[in-house]
Short mmCIF file of C-alpha atoms in Angstrom, two decimals:
data_model
loop_
_atom_site.label_atom_id
_atom_site.label_comp_id
_atom_site.label_asym_id
_atom_site.label_seq_id
_atom_site.Cartn_x
_atom_site.Cartn_y
_atom_site.Cartn_z
CA UNK A 47 -2.93 -68.86 17.16
CA UNK A 48 0.03 -69.58 19.41
CA UNK A 49 -1.65 -72.42 21.32
CA UNK A 50 -3.18 -73.81 18.16
CA UNK A 51 0.30 -74.06 16.63
CA UNK A 52 1.62 -75.74 19.79
CA UNK A 53 -1.23 -78.27 19.76
CA UNK A 54 -0.69 -79.11 16.11
CA UNK A 55 3.05 -79.54 16.63
CA UNK A 56 2.43 -81.69 19.73
CA UNK A 57 0.03 -83.96 17.84
CA UNK A 58 2.31 -84.31 14.81
CA UNK A 59 5.43 -85.00 16.89
CA UNK A 60 3.60 -87.55 19.03
CA UNK A 61 2.42 -89.42 15.93
CA UNK A 62 5.91 -89.37 14.40
CA UNK A 63 7.52 -90.60 17.63
CA UNK A 64 4.93 -93.35 17.97
CA UNK A 65 5.38 -94.37 14.32
CA UNK A 66 9.12 -94.81 14.76
CA UNK A 67 9.52 -95.78 18.43
CA UNK A 68 6.93 -98.59 18.58
CA UNK A 69 8.28 -100.54 15.57
CA UNK A 70 11.83 -99.96 16.76
CA UNK A 71 10.95 -101.28 20.20
CA UNK A 72 9.37 -104.38 18.66
CA UNK A 73 12.47 -104.93 16.51
CA UNK A 74 14.70 -104.71 19.59
CA UNK A 75 12.46 -107.20 21.38
CA UNK A 76 12.69 -109.63 18.46
CA UNK A 77 16.46 -109.19 18.27
CA UNK A 78 16.79 -110.04 21.98
CA UNK A 79 14.75 -113.23 21.40
CA UNK A 80 16.83 -114.21 18.37
CA UNK A 81 20.02 -113.60 20.31
CA UNK A 82 18.88 -115.85 23.17
CA UNK A 83 17.94 -118.75 20.89
CA UNK A 84 21.10 -118.32 18.79
CA UNK A 85 23.16 -118.80 21.96
CA UNK A 86 21.07 -121.87 22.81
CA UNK A 87 21.77 -123.33 19.36
CA UNK A 88 25.47 -122.66 19.83
CA UNK A 89 25.44 -124.50 23.17
CA UNK A 90 23.52 -127.40 21.66
CA UNK A 91 25.90 -127.61 18.70
CA UNK A 92 28.79 -128.04 21.16
CA UNK A 93 27.45 -131.49 22.10
CA UNK A 94 27.18 -132.70 18.50
CA UNK A 95 30.79 -134.02 18.16
CA UNK A 96 30.58 -135.83 21.49
CA UNK A 97 27.31 -137.59 20.59
CA UNK A 98 28.77 -138.68 17.22
CA UNK A 99 31.65 -140.40 19.03
CA UNK A 100 30.09 -141.97 22.12
CA UNK A 101 26.85 -142.55 23.96
CA UNK A 102 28.51 -143.66 27.18
CA UNK A 103 26.76 -142.20 30.20
CA UNK A 104 30.00 -141.28 31.99
CA UNK A 105 31.46 -139.56 28.96
CA UNK A 106 28.23 -137.70 28.24
CA UNK A 107 27.84 -136.67 31.89
CA UNK A 108 31.34 -135.25 31.87
CA UNK A 109 30.75 -133.45 28.60
CA UNK A 110 27.51 -131.90 29.86
CA UNK A 111 29.07 -130.82 33.15
CA UNK A 112 32.02 -129.13 31.42
CA UNK A 113 29.85 -127.17 28.97
CA UNK A 114 28.68 -123.63 29.73
CA UNK A 115 24.97 -124.40 29.56
CA UNK A 116 25.43 -127.68 31.43
CA UNK A 117 27.37 -125.98 34.18
CA UNK A 118 24.42 -123.57 34.63
CA UNK A 119 21.95 -126.47 34.76
CA UNK A 120 20.33 -125.54 31.48
CA UNK A 121 21.35 -128.58 29.33
CA UNK A 122 19.91 -132.08 29.08
CA UNK A 123 20.81 -134.89 26.62
CA UNK A 124 18.19 -137.45 25.63
CA UNK A 125 19.87 -140.63 24.19
CA UNK A 126 17.63 -143.33 22.72
CA UNK A 127 18.09 -147.05 23.44
CA UNK A 128 20.88 -148.58 21.37
CA UNK A 129 21.08 -152.36 21.21
CA UNK A 130 21.24 -153.66 24.75
CA UNK A 131 21.84 -150.19 26.14
CA UNK A 132 18.65 -148.59 27.54
CA UNK A 133 17.58 -145.02 26.79
CA UNK A 134 19.07 -142.46 29.10
CA UNK A 135 18.68 -138.78 29.98
CA UNK A 136 21.61 -136.75 31.28
CA UNK A 137 21.01 -133.38 32.96
CA UNK A 138 17.83 -131.67 34.19
CA UNK A 139 14.97 -132.38 31.81
CA UNK A 140 12.24 -129.71 31.40
CA UNK A 141 10.66 -130.49 28.05
CA UNK A 142 7.78 -132.92 27.79
CA UNK A 143 8.85 -136.43 26.62
CA UNK A 144 6.33 -136.25 23.79
CA UNK A 145 8.01 -133.06 22.50
CA UNK A 146 11.40 -134.88 22.65
CA UNK A 147 9.97 -137.86 20.78
CA UNK A 148 8.41 -135.57 18.15
CA UNK A 149 11.76 -133.83 17.61
CA UNK A 150 13.51 -137.19 17.26
CA UNK A 151 10.91 -138.37 14.82
CA UNK A 152 10.93 -135.18 12.67
CA UNK A 153 14.70 -134.81 12.74
CA UNK A 154 14.66 -131.01 13.00
CA UNK A 155 15.05 -128.50 15.84
CA UNK A 156 12.05 -127.05 17.58
CA UNK A 157 11.28 -124.69 20.47
CA UNK A 158 8.73 -125.51 23.17
CA UNK A 159 7.43 -123.57 26.12
CA UNK A 160 8.47 -124.86 29.54
CA UNK A 161 8.04 -123.48 33.06
CA UNK A 162 10.27 -120.41 33.47
CA UNK A 163 10.95 -119.88 29.78
CA UNK A 164 11.58 -121.97 26.68
CA UNK A 165 13.44 -125.16 25.67
CA UNK A 166 15.38 -125.60 22.44
CA UNK A 167 15.33 -129.24 21.24
CA UNK A 168 18.16 -129.96 18.80
CA UNK A 169 18.44 -133.48 17.19
CA UNK A 170 21.84 -135.15 16.53
CA UNK A 171 22.70 -138.50 14.95
CA UNK A 172 24.72 -140.91 17.11
CA UNK A 173 27.15 -143.59 15.91
CA UNK A 174 24.48 -146.29 15.71
CA UNK A 175 22.35 -144.16 13.43
CA UNK A 176 19.77 -143.31 16.07
CA UNK A 177 18.76 -139.70 16.89
CA UNK A 178 19.69 -138.11 20.20
CA UNK A 179 18.15 -134.82 21.32
CA UNK A 180 19.99 -132.03 23.13
CA UNK A 181 17.72 -129.84 25.26
CA UNK A 182 18.85 -126.28 26.10
CA UNK A 183 16.76 -124.29 28.56
CA UNK A 184 16.33 -120.58 27.64
CA UNK A 185 15.10 -118.55 30.67
CA UNK A 186 12.48 -115.84 30.16
CA UNK A 187 14.86 -113.16 31.45
CA UNK A 188 17.36 -114.04 28.72
CA UNK A 189 14.72 -113.74 26.02
CA UNK A 190 13.76 -110.24 27.25
CA UNK A 191 17.28 -109.17 28.24
CA UNK A 192 17.75 -105.42 27.49
CA UNK A 193 14.20 -104.97 26.11
CA UNK A 194 12.91 -102.98 29.11
CA UNK A 195 15.95 -100.70 29.00
CA UNK A 196 15.46 -100.18 25.27
CA UNK A 197 11.78 -99.26 25.76
CA UNK A 198 12.73 -96.79 28.51
CA UNK A 199 15.37 -95.21 26.29
CA UNK A 200 12.94 -94.92 23.39
CA UNK A 201 10.30 -93.43 25.67
CA UNK A 202 12.81 -90.90 27.00
CA UNK A 203 13.90 -89.95 23.50
CA UNK A 204 10.24 -89.60 22.45
CA UNK A 205 9.42 -87.38 25.42
CA UNK A 206 12.49 -85.26 24.74
CA UNK A 207 11.48 -84.87 21.09
CA UNK A 208 7.93 -83.90 22.04
CA UNK A 209 9.14 -81.35 24.61
CA UNK A 210 11.66 -79.96 22.15
CA UNK A 211 9.09 -79.66 19.38
CA UNK A 212 6.63 -77.95 21.73
CA UNK A 213 9.31 -75.49 22.80
CA UNK A 214 10.21 -74.74 19.18
CA UNK A 215 6.53 -74.38 18.25
CA UNK A 216 5.99 -72.05 21.19
CA UNK A 217 8.86 -69.84 20.08
CA UNK A 218 7.56 -69.83 16.52
CA UNK A 219 4.08 -69.06 17.83
CA UNK A 220 5.41 -66.15 19.85
CA UNK A 221 7.25 -64.89 16.79
CA UNK A 222 3.97 -64.97 14.85
CA UNK A 223 1.54 -63.92 17.59
CA UNK A 224 3.50 -60.96 18.95
CA UNK A 225 3.42 -58.98 15.68
CA UNK A 226 -0.25 -59.92 15.24
CA UNK A 227 -1.06 -58.63 18.73
CA UNK A 228 0.82 -55.42 18.03
CA UNK A 229 -1.17 -55.02 14.83
CA UNK A 230 -4.45 -55.57 16.72
CA UNK A 231 -3.42 -53.11 19.43
CA UNK A 232 -2.44 -50.47 16.90
CA UNK A 233 -5.73 -50.93 15.03
CA UNK A 234 -7.62 -50.53 18.32
CA UNK A 235 -5.64 -47.40 19.19
CA UNK A 236 -6.28 -45.92 15.75
CA UNK A 237 -9.98 -46.68 16.14
CA UNK A 238 -9.96 -44.85 19.48
CA UNK A 239 -8.54 -41.76 17.84
CA UNK A 240 -4.85 -42.21 18.64
CA UNK A 241 -3.62 -41.18 15.23
CA UNK A 242 0.04 -41.71 16.11
CA UNK A 243 -0.44 -45.50 16.42
CA UNK A 244 2.00 -47.40 14.21
CA UNK A 245 3.23 -51.02 13.99
CA UNK A 246 6.89 -52.14 13.82
CA UNK A 247 7.43 -53.72 10.42
CA UNK A 248 8.88 -57.02 11.60
CA UNK A 249 7.96 -60.67 11.99
CA UNK A 250 6.88 -63.21 9.33
CA UNK A 251 6.54 -61.97 5.79
CA UNK A 252 2.74 -61.88 5.80
CA UNK A 253 2.55 -59.96 9.07
CA UNK A 254 5.33 -57.63 7.99
CA UNK A 255 3.40 -56.81 4.82
CA UNK A 256 0.25 -56.30 6.92
CA UNK A 257 2.17 -53.91 9.18
CA UNK A 258 3.42 -51.97 6.15
CA UNK A 259 -0.13 -51.74 4.79
CA UNK A 260 -1.48 -50.65 8.20
CA UNK A 261 1.14 -47.93 8.62
CA UNK A 262 0.44 -46.68 5.10
CA UNK A 263 -3.28 -46.64 5.84
CA UNK A 264 -2.72 -44.77 9.14
CA UNK A 265 -0.59 -42.18 7.34
CA UNK A 266 -3.33 -41.71 4.76
CA UNK A 267 -5.97 -41.37 7.49
CA UNK A 268 -3.89 -38.70 9.21
CA UNK A 269 -3.41 -36.90 5.92
CA UNK A 270 -7.11 -37.06 5.07
CA UNK A 271 -8.08 -35.77 8.51
CA UNK A 272 -5.56 -32.96 8.22
CA UNK A 273 -6.96 -32.02 4.81
CA UNK A 274 -10.51 -32.18 6.17
CA UNK A 275 -9.61 -29.94 9.11
CA UNK A 276 -7.95 -27.46 6.79
CA UNK A 277 -10.97 -27.52 4.51
CA UNK A 278 -13.33 -26.94 7.46
CA UNK A 279 -11.17 -24.09 8.68
CA UNK A 280 -10.99 -22.54 5.21
CA UNK A 281 -14.73 -22.81 4.65
CA UNK A 282 -15.42 -21.34 8.06
CA UNK A 283 -12.96 -18.54 7.38
CA UNK A 284 -14.90 -17.62 4.24
CA UNK A 285 -17.89 -16.79 6.44
CA UNK A 286 -16.02 -13.96 8.11
CA UNK A 287 -16.47 -11.58 5.16
CA UNK A 288 -20.27 -11.77 4.96
CA UNK A 289 -20.42 -11.75 8.77
CA UNK A 290 -18.41 -8.55 8.83
CA UNK A 291 -20.82 -6.98 6.35
CA UNK A 292 -23.76 -8.19 8.39
CA UNK A 293 -22.27 -6.81 11.60
CA UNK A 294 -21.72 -3.42 9.93
CA UNK A 295 -25.31 -3.43 8.65
CA UNK A 296 -26.66 -4.10 12.14
CA UNK A 297 -25.22 -0.77 13.20
CA UNK A 298 -27.85 0.93 11.04
CA UNK A 299 -30.74 -0.83 12.78
CA UNK A 300 -30.75 1.67 15.58
CA UNK A 301 -31.96 0.80 19.05
CA UNK A 302 -34.66 -1.60 20.14
CA UNK A 303 -35.08 -5.20 21.24
CA UNK A 304 -35.01 -6.60 17.69
CA UNK A 305 -31.84 -4.68 16.83
CA UNK A 306 -30.12 -5.81 20.03
CA UNK A 307 -31.11 -9.41 19.38
CA UNK A 308 -29.80 -9.21 15.84
CA UNK A 309 -26.49 -7.74 16.95
CA UNK A 310 -26.17 -10.37 19.72
CA UNK A 311 -26.89 -13.14 17.20
CA UNK A 312 -24.24 -11.81 14.81
CA UNK A 313 -21.68 -11.60 17.62
CA UNK A 314 -22.48 -15.13 18.70
CA UNK A 315 -22.19 -16.34 15.12
CA UNK A 316 -18.76 -14.72 14.84
CA UNK A 317 -17.67 -16.43 18.06
CA UNK A 318 -18.92 -19.79 16.78
CA UNK A 319 -17.06 -19.36 13.51
CA UNK A 320 -13.88 -18.49 15.41
CA UNK A 321 -14.37 -21.56 17.59
CA UNK A 322 -14.82 -23.78 14.53
CA UNK A 323 -11.64 -22.41 12.98
CA UNK A 324 -9.59 -22.91 16.16
CA UNK A 325 -10.97 -26.39 16.70
CA UNK A 326 -10.27 -27.39 13.13
CA UNK A 327 -6.73 -26.04 13.33
CA UNK A 328 -5.95 -27.60 16.71
CA UNK A 329 -7.71 -30.92 15.90
CA UNK A 330 -8.56 -31.42 19.58
CA UNK A 331 -11.82 -33.24 20.29
CA UNK A 332 -14.04 -31.27 22.65
CA UNK A 333 -16.99 -33.58 23.03
CA UNK A 334 -15.56 -35.92 25.67
CA UNK A 335 -14.84 -34.39 29.05
CA UNK A 336 -11.16 -33.89 29.78
CA UNK A 337 -11.10 -35.82 33.06
CA UNK A 338 -12.70 -36.37 36.45
CA UNK A 339 -14.86 -33.41 37.39
CA UNK A 340 -14.92 -31.99 33.86
CA UNK A 341 -18.27 -31.14 32.27
CA UNK A 342 -20.84 -28.42 32.73
CA UNK A 343 -24.10 -27.51 34.41
CA UNK A 344 -26.81 -28.57 31.96
CA UNK A 345 -29.46 -26.56 33.80
CA UNK A 346 -27.43 -23.36 33.46
CA UNK A 347 -26.77 -23.97 29.76
CA UNK A 348 -30.46 -24.68 29.08
CA UNK A 349 -31.57 -21.54 30.94
CA UNK A 350 -29.11 -19.45 28.95
CA UNK A 351 -30.11 -20.86 25.55
CA UNK A 352 -33.83 -20.76 26.34
CA UNK A 353 -33.45 -17.09 27.24
CA UNK A 354 -32.11 -16.48 23.75
CA UNK A 355 -34.68 -18.63 21.92
CA UNK A 356 -37.59 -17.38 24.05
CA UNK A 357 -37.09 -13.87 22.68
CA UNK A 358 -37.39 -15.21 19.13
CA UNK A 359 -40.35 -17.35 20.17
CA UNK A 360 -42.11 -14.26 21.51
CA UNK A 361 -41.69 -12.56 18.14
CA UNK A 362 -43.27 -15.56 16.36
CA UNK A 363 -46.02 -16.05 18.88
CA UNK A 364 -44.70 -19.38 20.15
CA UNK A 365 -45.32 -20.62 23.67
CA UNK A 366 -42.03 -21.72 25.23
CA UNK A 367 -41.77 -23.78 28.40
CA UNK A 368 -38.76 -25.07 30.33
CA UNK A 369 -38.76 -27.40 33.37
CA UNK A 370 -36.25 -29.19 35.57
CA UNK A 371 -33.59 -26.45 35.54
CA UNK A 372 -34.17 -25.09 39.02
CA UNK A 373 -31.11 -26.88 40.41
CA UNK A 374 -27.66 -27.51 38.91
CA UNK A 375 -27.48 -30.65 36.78
CA UNK A 376 -23.96 -31.86 36.01
CA UNK A 377 -23.30 -33.65 32.72
CA UNK A 378 -19.93 -34.97 31.46
CA UNK A 379 -19.78 -32.87 28.27
CA UNK A 380 -18.24 -29.54 27.37
CA UNK A 381 -20.46 -26.49 27.84
CA UNK A 382 -19.95 -25.29 24.27
CA UNK A 383 -20.92 -28.71 22.87
CA UNK A 384 -24.11 -28.90 24.91
CA UNK A 385 -25.04 -25.33 23.89
CA UNK A 386 -24.41 -26.14 20.22
CA UNK A 387 -26.57 -29.27 20.49
CA UNK A 388 -29.45 -27.36 22.10
CA UNK A 389 -29.20 -24.64 19.47
CA UNK A 390 -29.33 -27.30 16.74
CA UNK A 391 -32.43 -28.96 18.22
CA UNK A 392 -34.25 -25.72 18.99
CA UNK A 393 -33.25 -24.30 15.63
CA UNK A 394 -34.93 -27.30 13.99
CA UNK A 395 -38.14 -26.41 15.85
CA UNK A 396 -38.08 -22.87 14.47
CA UNK A 397 -37.12 -23.96 10.94
CA UNK A 398 -39.47 -26.90 10.49
CA UNK A 399 -42.62 -25.87 12.37
CA UNK A 400 -44.94 -22.97 11.50
CA UNK A 401 -45.02 -19.78 13.53
CA UNK A 402 -47.10 -20.06 16.69
CA UNK A 403 -46.08 -23.69 17.32
CA UNK A 404 -45.34 -24.26 21.00
CA UNK A 405 -42.21 -26.02 22.22
CA UNK A 406 -40.74 -27.13 25.55
CA UNK A 407 -37.46 -28.29 27.10
CA UNK A 408 -37.62 -30.69 30.08
CA UNK A 409 -34.69 -31.94 32.13
CA UNK A 410 -34.89 -35.14 34.21
CA UNK A 411 -31.88 -35.87 36.38
CA UNK A 412 -31.08 -39.26 37.91
CA UNK A 413 -28.13 -40.79 39.73
CA UNK A 414 -26.56 -42.22 36.60
CA UNK A 415 -28.15 -40.35 33.70
CA UNK A 416 -29.61 -37.03 32.64
CA UNK A 417 -32.45 -36.91 30.11
CA UNK A 418 -33.14 -33.75 28.11
CA UNK A 419 -36.46 -33.70 26.23
CA UNK A 420 -37.00 -31.17 23.44
CA UNK A 421 -40.67 -31.25 22.39
CA UNK A 422 -42.83 -29.31 19.97
CA UNK A 423 -46.45 -29.22 18.84
CA UNK A 424 -45.70 -29.52 15.13
CA UNK A 425 -46.49 -32.28 12.65
CA UNK A 426 -43.81 -34.71 13.97
CA UNK A 427 -41.24 -36.79 12.08
CA UNK A 428 -42.60 -39.52 9.82
CA UNK A 429 -39.48 -41.74 9.91
CA UNK A 430 -37.50 -41.39 13.18
CA UNK A 431 -35.00 -44.11 12.16
CA UNK A 432 -33.99 -42.26 9.00
CA UNK A 433 -33.90 -38.92 10.83
CA UNK A 434 -31.27 -40.21 13.25
CA UNK A 435 -28.93 -41.25 10.46
CA UNK A 436 -26.33 -38.69 9.46
CA UNK A 437 -27.90 -36.51 6.80
CA UNK A 438 -31.18 -38.43 7.06
CA UNK A 439 -33.27 -35.36 7.82
CA UNK A 440 -31.72 -33.41 5.00
CA UNK A 441 -34.71 -34.05 2.79
CA UNK A 442 -36.49 -31.22 4.58
CA UNK A 443 -36.24 -27.89 2.84
CA UNK A 444 -33.47 -25.74 4.28
CA UNK A 445 -31.94 -28.57 6.35
CA UNK A 446 -28.42 -30.02 6.17
CA UNK A 447 -29.55 -33.14 8.00
CA UNK A 448 -26.75 -32.86 10.59
CA UNK A 449 -28.63 -31.39 13.57
CA UNK A 450 -29.80 -34.72 14.97
CA UNK A 451 -26.42 -36.25 14.16
CA UNK A 452 -24.72 -33.60 16.32
CA UNK A 453 -27.04 -34.50 19.19
CA UNK A 454 -26.46 -38.22 18.65
CA UNK A 455 -22.67 -37.90 18.70
CA UNK A 456 -22.81 -35.79 21.87
CA UNK A 457 -24.98 -38.39 23.63
CA UNK A 458 -22.93 -41.37 22.44
CA UNK A 459 -19.73 -39.72 23.68
CA UNK A 460 -21.09 -40.26 27.21
CA UNK A 461 -22.43 -43.76 26.54
CA UNK A 462 -25.98 -42.52 25.99
CA UNK A 463 -28.16 -42.16 22.93
CA UNK A 464 -30.82 -40.09 21.15
CA UNK A 465 -34.38 -41.18 20.39
CA UNK A 466 -37.09 -39.57 18.32
CA UNK A 467 -40.72 -40.02 19.28
CA UNK A 468 -44.13 -38.38 19.60
CA UNK A 469 -44.36 -35.67 22.24
CA UNK A 470 -47.25 -34.90 24.61
CA UNK A 471 -47.65 -31.63 22.69
CA UNK A 472 -48.57 -33.66 19.62
CA UNK A 473 -45.42 -33.13 17.55
CA UNK A 474 -41.84 -34.35 17.72
CA UNK A 475 -39.93 -35.19 20.87
CA UNK A 476 -36.14 -35.54 20.86
CA UNK A 477 -34.91 -37.45 23.88
CA UNK A 478 -31.24 -36.77 24.64
CA UNK A 479 -29.88 -39.27 27.17
CA UNK A 480 -26.53 -38.30 28.71
CA UNK A 481 -24.92 -40.98 30.85
CA UNK A 482 -23.03 -40.04 33.99
CA UNK A 483 -19.88 -41.84 35.12
CA UNK A 484 -19.73 -45.56 34.22
CA UNK A 485 -23.44 -46.34 34.51
CA UNK A 486 -24.63 -49.34 32.56
CA UNK A 487 -26.90 -48.79 29.58
CA UNK A 488 -29.58 -50.89 31.25
CA UNK A 489 -29.70 -48.42 34.13
CA UNK A 490 -30.15 -45.58 31.68
CA UNK A 491 -32.97 -47.45 30.01
CA UNK A 492 -34.69 -47.96 33.35
CA UNK A 493 -34.41 -44.21 33.99
CA UNK A 494 -35.83 -43.51 30.54
CA UNK A 495 -38.77 -45.85 31.17
CA UNK A 496 -39.43 -44.09 34.47
CA UNK A 497 -39.59 -40.77 32.63
CA UNK A 498 -41.91 -42.29 30.07
CA UNK A 499 -44.27 -43.55 32.77
CA UNK A 500 -44.27 -40.16 34.50
CA UNK A 501 -45.08 -38.39 31.25
CA UNK A 502 -47.79 -40.89 30.34
CA UNK A 503 -46.65 -41.74 26.81
CA UNK A 504 -44.57 -44.33 24.99
CA UNK A 505 -41.20 -43.61 23.40
CA UNK A 506 -40.72 -45.45 20.09
CA UNK A 507 -37.78 -47.88 19.95
CA UNK A 508 -34.78 -47.02 17.89
#
């Protein structure tokens, strides 16, 4: 915007300067020419009285020599033959004799071009009634006297006007662009989650109104988020009462593996509810790692969660398999977030496949990405694209449709993604790609294709 304004101002000022300076320069040039020929006419008129009195050579020679133009060698007098007196020319003649004769015959002044400039031919009547012609030489330098200086002055004034207009336009552009840049920066900060981003309400009227609207919008966003967090905390808090009853009822289950698993599940559920309440109250995002070195061991988290789900799988007659967790696998996400994502994916297996359906969790670790594959031997997902959309899988009975969305948001927080395809077990495969460091997406895709080739199947495109 700033440079566009400067360019427009430069073009307009240049056209205005040219529109005024060029005609003015031509007028000055014409005025210099008129001034030179007016002086020549004045010098010629000075010989008129002398020619009306006498045509004597001596008298005319003296008159020419004493005149200003004659003293400079720029005057000549052409006297025709009178009676027995022959025609004579006094002074240095430059004009062609035919031009002199034409002037004498027409009886009016004329200007002809001669070497070094111009010649003014002025006719005068002598005492005998004949016509004499006074020739005044006008040098080229006198015709253009002061014109070059005038053009230089006009050019300087034009350049100064252009520079001044550009400077003014630049300042105006800065005055307009700076608030616009601040508005863009604040919008970017707000989009990145910096809810305290605000814009100074200054600058041109339009930008000032835009800043006011942006600040009002940001305040409303903060208020809506605060209300949403409070609502999430309140709704989560309501779960404490039935959880307390459930925990008390588990005390009557006695001893045994099923009772212990139930009590452990209730305790974990209470911890998750407490975590949701604290997170909602604090409004601190936990998905993105806090800094260099932050994250968790994905292999350890998967072993821990598979230990929990394997016990339930044993009760339902499901075959559970896990691979790739023999060594630590670092991923740049919080441990609690990765555990919640795995629980959501594995919970979907238990909810949406019949008892006895096998499932597996595979981990593939590369230099720049970690791929977690959650597979089952169920019926699969008919529309993977819709399932990845928030709430898209909610059409299934007993599903909120947010499980895959939780996994997608976790993967995208690292620069990765989630894909849904057909597994080697015959059912659904959820591919969770977690990017490490600043790896490019293309590198992650190459790693994913390598996994696909190793597993001997094709992953559907998003």
